Coordinates of C-alpha atoms and ligand atoms in Angstrom, one line a residue:
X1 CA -61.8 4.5 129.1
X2 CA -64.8 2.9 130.5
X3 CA -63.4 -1.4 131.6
X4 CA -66.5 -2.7 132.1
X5 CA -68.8 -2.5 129.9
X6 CA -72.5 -3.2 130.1
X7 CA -74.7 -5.4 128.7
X8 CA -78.6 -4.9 128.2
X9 CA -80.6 -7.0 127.2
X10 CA -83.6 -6.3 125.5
X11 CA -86.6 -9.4 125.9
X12 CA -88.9 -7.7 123.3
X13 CA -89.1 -10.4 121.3
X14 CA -90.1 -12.5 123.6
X15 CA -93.3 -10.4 124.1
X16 CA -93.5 -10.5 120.5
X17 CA -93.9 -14.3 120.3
X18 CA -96.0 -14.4 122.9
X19 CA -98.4 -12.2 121.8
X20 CA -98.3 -14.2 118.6
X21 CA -100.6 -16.6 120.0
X22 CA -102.1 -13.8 122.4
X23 CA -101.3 -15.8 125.8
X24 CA -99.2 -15.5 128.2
X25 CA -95.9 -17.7 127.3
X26 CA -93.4 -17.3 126.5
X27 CA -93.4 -15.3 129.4
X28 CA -90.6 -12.0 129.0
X29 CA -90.8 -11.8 132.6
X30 CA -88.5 -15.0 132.9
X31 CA -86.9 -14.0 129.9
X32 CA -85.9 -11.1 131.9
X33 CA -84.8 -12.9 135.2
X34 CA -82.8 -15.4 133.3
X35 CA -80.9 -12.8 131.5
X36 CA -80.0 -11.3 134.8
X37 CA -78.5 -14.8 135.9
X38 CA -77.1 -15.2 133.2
X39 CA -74.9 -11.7 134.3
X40 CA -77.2 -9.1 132.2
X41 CA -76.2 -5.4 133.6
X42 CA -80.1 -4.3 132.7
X43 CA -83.5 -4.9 130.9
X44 CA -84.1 -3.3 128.2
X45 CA -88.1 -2.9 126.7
X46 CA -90.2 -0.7 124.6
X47 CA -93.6 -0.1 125.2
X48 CA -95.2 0.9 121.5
X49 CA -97.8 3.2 121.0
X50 CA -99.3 -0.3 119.5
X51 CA -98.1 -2.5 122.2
X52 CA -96.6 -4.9 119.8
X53 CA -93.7 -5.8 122.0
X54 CA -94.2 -5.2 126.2
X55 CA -97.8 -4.6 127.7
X56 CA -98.2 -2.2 130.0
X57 CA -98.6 -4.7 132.8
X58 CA -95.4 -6.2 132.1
X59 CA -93.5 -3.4 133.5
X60 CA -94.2 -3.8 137.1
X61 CA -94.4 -7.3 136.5
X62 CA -90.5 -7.0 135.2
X63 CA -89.4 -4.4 137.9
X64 CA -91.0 -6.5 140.4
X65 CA -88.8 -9.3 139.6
X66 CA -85.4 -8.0 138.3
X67 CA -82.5 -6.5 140.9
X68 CA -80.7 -5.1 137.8
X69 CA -81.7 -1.7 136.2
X70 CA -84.8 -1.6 133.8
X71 CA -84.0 0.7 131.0
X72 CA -87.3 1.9 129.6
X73 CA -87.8 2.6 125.5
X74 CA -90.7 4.8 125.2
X75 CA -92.0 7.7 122.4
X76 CA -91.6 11.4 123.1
X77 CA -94.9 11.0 124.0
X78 CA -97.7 13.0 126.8
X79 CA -98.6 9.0 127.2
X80 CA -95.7 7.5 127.6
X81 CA -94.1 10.3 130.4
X82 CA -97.4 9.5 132.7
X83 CA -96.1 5.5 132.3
X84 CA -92.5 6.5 132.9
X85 CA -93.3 8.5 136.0
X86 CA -95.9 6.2 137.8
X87 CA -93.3 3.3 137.0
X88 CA -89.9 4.9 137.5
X89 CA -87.9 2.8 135.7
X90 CA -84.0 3.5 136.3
X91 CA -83.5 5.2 132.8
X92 CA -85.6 5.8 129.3
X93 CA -84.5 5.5 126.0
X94 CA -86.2 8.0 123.9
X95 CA -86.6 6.5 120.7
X96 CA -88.5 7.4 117.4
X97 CA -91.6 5.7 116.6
X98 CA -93.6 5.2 113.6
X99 CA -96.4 2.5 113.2
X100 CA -95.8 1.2 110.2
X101 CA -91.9 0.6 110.5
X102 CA -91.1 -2.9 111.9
X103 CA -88.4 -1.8 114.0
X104 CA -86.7 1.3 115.0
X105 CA -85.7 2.3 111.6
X106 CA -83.9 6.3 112.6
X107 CA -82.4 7.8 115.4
X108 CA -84.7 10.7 116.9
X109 CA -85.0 14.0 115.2
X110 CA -83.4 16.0 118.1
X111 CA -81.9 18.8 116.5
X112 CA -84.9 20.1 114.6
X113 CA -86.9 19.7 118.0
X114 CA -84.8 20.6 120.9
X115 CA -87.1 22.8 122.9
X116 CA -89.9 20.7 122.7
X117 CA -87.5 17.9 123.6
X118 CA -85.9 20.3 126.4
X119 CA -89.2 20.8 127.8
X120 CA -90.2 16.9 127.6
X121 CA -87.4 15.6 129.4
X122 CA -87.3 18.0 132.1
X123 CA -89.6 16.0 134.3
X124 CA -87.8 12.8 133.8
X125 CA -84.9 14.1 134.5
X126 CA -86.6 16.1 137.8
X127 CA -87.5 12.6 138.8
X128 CA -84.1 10.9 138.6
X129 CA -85.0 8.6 135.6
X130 CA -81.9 8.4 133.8
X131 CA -82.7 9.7 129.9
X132 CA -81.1 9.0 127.1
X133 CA -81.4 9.9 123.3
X134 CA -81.6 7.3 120.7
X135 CA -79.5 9.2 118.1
X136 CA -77.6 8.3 114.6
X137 CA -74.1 9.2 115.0
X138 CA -74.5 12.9 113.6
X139 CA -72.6 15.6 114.4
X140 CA -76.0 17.9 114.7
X141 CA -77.4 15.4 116.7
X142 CA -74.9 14.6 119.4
X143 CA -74.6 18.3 120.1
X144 CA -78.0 19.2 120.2
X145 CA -78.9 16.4 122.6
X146 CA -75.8 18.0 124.9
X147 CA -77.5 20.9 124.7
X148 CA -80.8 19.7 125.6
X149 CA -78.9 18.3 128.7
X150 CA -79.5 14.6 128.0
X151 CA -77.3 12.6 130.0
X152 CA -76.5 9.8 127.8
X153 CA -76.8 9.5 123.9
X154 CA -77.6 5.6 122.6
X155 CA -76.0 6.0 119.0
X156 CA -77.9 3.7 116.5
X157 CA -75.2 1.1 115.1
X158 CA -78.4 0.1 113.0
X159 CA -76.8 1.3 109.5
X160 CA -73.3 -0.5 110.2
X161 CA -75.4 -4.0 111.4
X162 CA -77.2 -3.7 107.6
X163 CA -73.9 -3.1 106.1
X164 CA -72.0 -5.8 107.5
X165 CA -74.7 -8.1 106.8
X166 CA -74.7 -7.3 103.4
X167 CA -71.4 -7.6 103.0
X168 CA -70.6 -4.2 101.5
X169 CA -67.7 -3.5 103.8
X170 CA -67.0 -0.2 102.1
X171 CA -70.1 1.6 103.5
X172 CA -69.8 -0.4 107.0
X173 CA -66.5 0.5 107.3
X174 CA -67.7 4.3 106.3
X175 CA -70.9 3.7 109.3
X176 CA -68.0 2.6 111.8
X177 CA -66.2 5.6 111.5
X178 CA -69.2 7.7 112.1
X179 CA -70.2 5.6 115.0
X180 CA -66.2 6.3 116.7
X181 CA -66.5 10.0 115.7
X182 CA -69.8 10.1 117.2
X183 CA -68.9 8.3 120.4
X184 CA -65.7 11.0 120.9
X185 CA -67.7 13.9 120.0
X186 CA -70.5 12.5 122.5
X187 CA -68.2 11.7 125.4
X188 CA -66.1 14.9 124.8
X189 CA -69.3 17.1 125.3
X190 CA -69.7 14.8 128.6
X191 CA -72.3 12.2 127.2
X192 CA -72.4 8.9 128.6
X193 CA -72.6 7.0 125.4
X194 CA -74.7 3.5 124.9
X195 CA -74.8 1.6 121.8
X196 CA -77.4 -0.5 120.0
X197 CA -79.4 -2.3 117.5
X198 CA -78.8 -5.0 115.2
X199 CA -75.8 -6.0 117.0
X200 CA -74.8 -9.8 117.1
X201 CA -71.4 -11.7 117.2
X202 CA -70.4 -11.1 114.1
X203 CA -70.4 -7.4 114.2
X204 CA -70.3 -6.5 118.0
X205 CA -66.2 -6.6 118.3
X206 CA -65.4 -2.9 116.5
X207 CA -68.4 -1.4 118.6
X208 CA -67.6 -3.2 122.2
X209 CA -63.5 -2.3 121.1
X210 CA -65.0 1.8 121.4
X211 CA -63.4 2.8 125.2
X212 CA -66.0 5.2 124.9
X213 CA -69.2 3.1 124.8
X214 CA -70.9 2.7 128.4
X215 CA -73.4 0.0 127.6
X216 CA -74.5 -1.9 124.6
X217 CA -78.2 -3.1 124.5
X218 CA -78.8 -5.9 122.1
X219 CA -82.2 -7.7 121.8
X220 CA -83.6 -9.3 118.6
X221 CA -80.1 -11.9 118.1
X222 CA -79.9 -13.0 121.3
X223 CA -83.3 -13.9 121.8
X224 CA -83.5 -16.0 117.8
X225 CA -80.0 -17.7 119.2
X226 CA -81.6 -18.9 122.4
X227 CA -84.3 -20.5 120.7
X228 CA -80.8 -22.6 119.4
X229 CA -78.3 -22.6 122.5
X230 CA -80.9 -21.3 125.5
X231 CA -80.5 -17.6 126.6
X232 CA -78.0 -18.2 129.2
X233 CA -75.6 -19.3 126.8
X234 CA -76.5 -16.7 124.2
X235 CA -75.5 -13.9 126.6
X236 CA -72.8 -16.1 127.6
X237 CA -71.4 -15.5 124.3
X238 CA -72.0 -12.2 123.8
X239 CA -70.2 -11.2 127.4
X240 CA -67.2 -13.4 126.3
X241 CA -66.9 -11.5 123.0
X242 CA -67.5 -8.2 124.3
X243 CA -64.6 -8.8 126.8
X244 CA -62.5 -9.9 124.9
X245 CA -62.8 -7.0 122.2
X246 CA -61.7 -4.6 125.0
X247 CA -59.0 -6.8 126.9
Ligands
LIG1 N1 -81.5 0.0 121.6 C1 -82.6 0.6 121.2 C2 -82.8 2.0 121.6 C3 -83.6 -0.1 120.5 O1 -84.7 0.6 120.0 C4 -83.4 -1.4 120.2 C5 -84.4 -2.2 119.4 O2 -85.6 -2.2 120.1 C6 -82.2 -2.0 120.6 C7 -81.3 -1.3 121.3 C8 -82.0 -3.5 120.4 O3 -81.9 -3.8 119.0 P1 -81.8 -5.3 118.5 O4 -83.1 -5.9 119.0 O5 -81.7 -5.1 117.1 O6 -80.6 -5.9 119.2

C-alpha cells in the first residue's frame, strides 16, 4: 500500500483563460508556484499540438520556478520528444490527442501500437524522464504497456467522473470496478499506477481509497473552484479528502 499519496496539479486552464484574451494573465506560472505552497507533490501540463493550453515558453518558465516535479503531457509525437528532451521534465504522460476533441476524450491506443510505442519511448526513458501511459483501465492495455516497459500507467477515471455526474450509479459503479481491477492488474505486473481526469470532491474518495494508486493528477475542478475559494484552499480540500479516504 502506497500512504502517501500524491497530488498533481494540472494549471491548464489557467493557460486556457489566459490565452482567452491572448495576454499574459492569468499567468499559470503563479498558478503553478501557488499550488506547490499550497502542498502540490507536482505540475502537471500538456503542450497541444495546437497550443491551446501551455506555450512552449511556459515550460522553462514553470521548471524555472517550481522545486516540485513537472510532469509533462505530450503526443506520441517526433515534435513533442525533441521538447521533452531539450526540457527534461521529471516524467511525461503520453496521452492521445485529437484536434477536434475538447479534452482528452480516450486512453492511448497501446496495444494495437506497441512497437512503435516501444521504440518512441526508448529515448525518454534513456534520458531518465519518468514515462507514463495514459491508459483506460483495459486488461489489453495495462499489459501491453508492461510490456512495452512503461514504468507507470495513468488510468483514465474519465468514464466513472461522467457517470457519477450523471447520476447513473449503475454504470459508475461498473467504471469503478474496472478502474480497481485495472490498478491490481497494473501494480501486479509492477506498474506504478497514477490516476486522473475529471476528478473533483464528489467523486475523488473511491479513487484516492485504491492502496494502489501512486498519484492522482486533477486539473480542470480545481482551477473553476479557485475562481470561488482561491487555489490554496481548493487543493486544501482536495488533500484533506484524499487523506482522509485512505486513513
Ligand atoms: N491526467 C491526464 C493525463 C490528463 O490529460 C488530464 C487532463 O488534461 C488530467 C489528468 C486532469 O484532468 P482534469 O483537468 O479533468 O482534472
Amino acid at each position: 500500500m502506497i500512504v502517501k499519496q500524491r497530488l498533481g496539479i494540472n494549471i491548464d486552464h489557467v493557460a486556457t483563460l489566459r490565452n482567452a484574451r491572448g495576454g499574459a494573465l492569468p499567468d499559470p506560472v503563479r498558478a503553478a508556484v501557488m499550488a506547490e505552497q499550497a502542498g502540490a507533490d507536482g505540475i502537471t501540463a500538456h503542450l497541444r499540438e495546437d497550443r491551446r493550453h501551455i506555450r512552449d515558453a511556459d515550460i522553462a518558465a514553470i521548471m524555472g520556478a517550481i522545486t516540485i516535479p513537472l510532469n509533462f503531457e505530450m503526443a506520441a509525437t517526433d515534435e513533442m520528444q525533441a521538447i521533452a528532451l531539450s526540457h527534461m521534465p521529471h516524467a511525461a504522460c503520453i496521452v492521445p490527442e485529437r484536434r477536434e476533441e475538447r479534452t482528452t476524450e480516450g486512453g492511448l491506443e497501446v496495444a494495437g501500437d506497441e512497437s512503435r510505442l516501444a521504440r518512441y519511448i526508448g529515448p525518454l526513458r534513456d534520458a531518465g524522464i519518468r514515462v507514463s501511459l495514459f491508459i483506460a483501465a483495459d486488461p489489453a492495455q495495462i499489459a501491453a504497456a508492461a510490456r512495452i516497459g512503461a514504468p507507470v500507467v495513468e488510468l483514465h477515471t474519465g468514464a466513472y467522473c461522467d457517470y457519477d455526474a450523471d447520476g447513473d450509479v449503475a454504470a459508475r459503479d461498473a467504471e469503478l470496478s474496472r478502474l480497481i481491477a485495472g490498478a491490481k492488474q497494473a501494480a501486479d505486473l509492477g506498474l506504478e499506477v497514477h490516476m486522473g481526469h475529471g476528478l473533483n470532491y464528489h467523486n475523488v474518495t473511491p479513487i484516492a481509497a485504491l492502496p494502489e494508486v501512486a498519484e492522482l493528477n486533477i486539473g480542470h475542478f480545481l482551477i473553476g473552484e479557485a475562481v470561488f475559494v482561491g487555489l490554496p484552499a481548493a487543493i486544501a480540500e482536495m488533500r484533506r479528502m484524499m487523506e482522509s479516504a485512505r486513513a
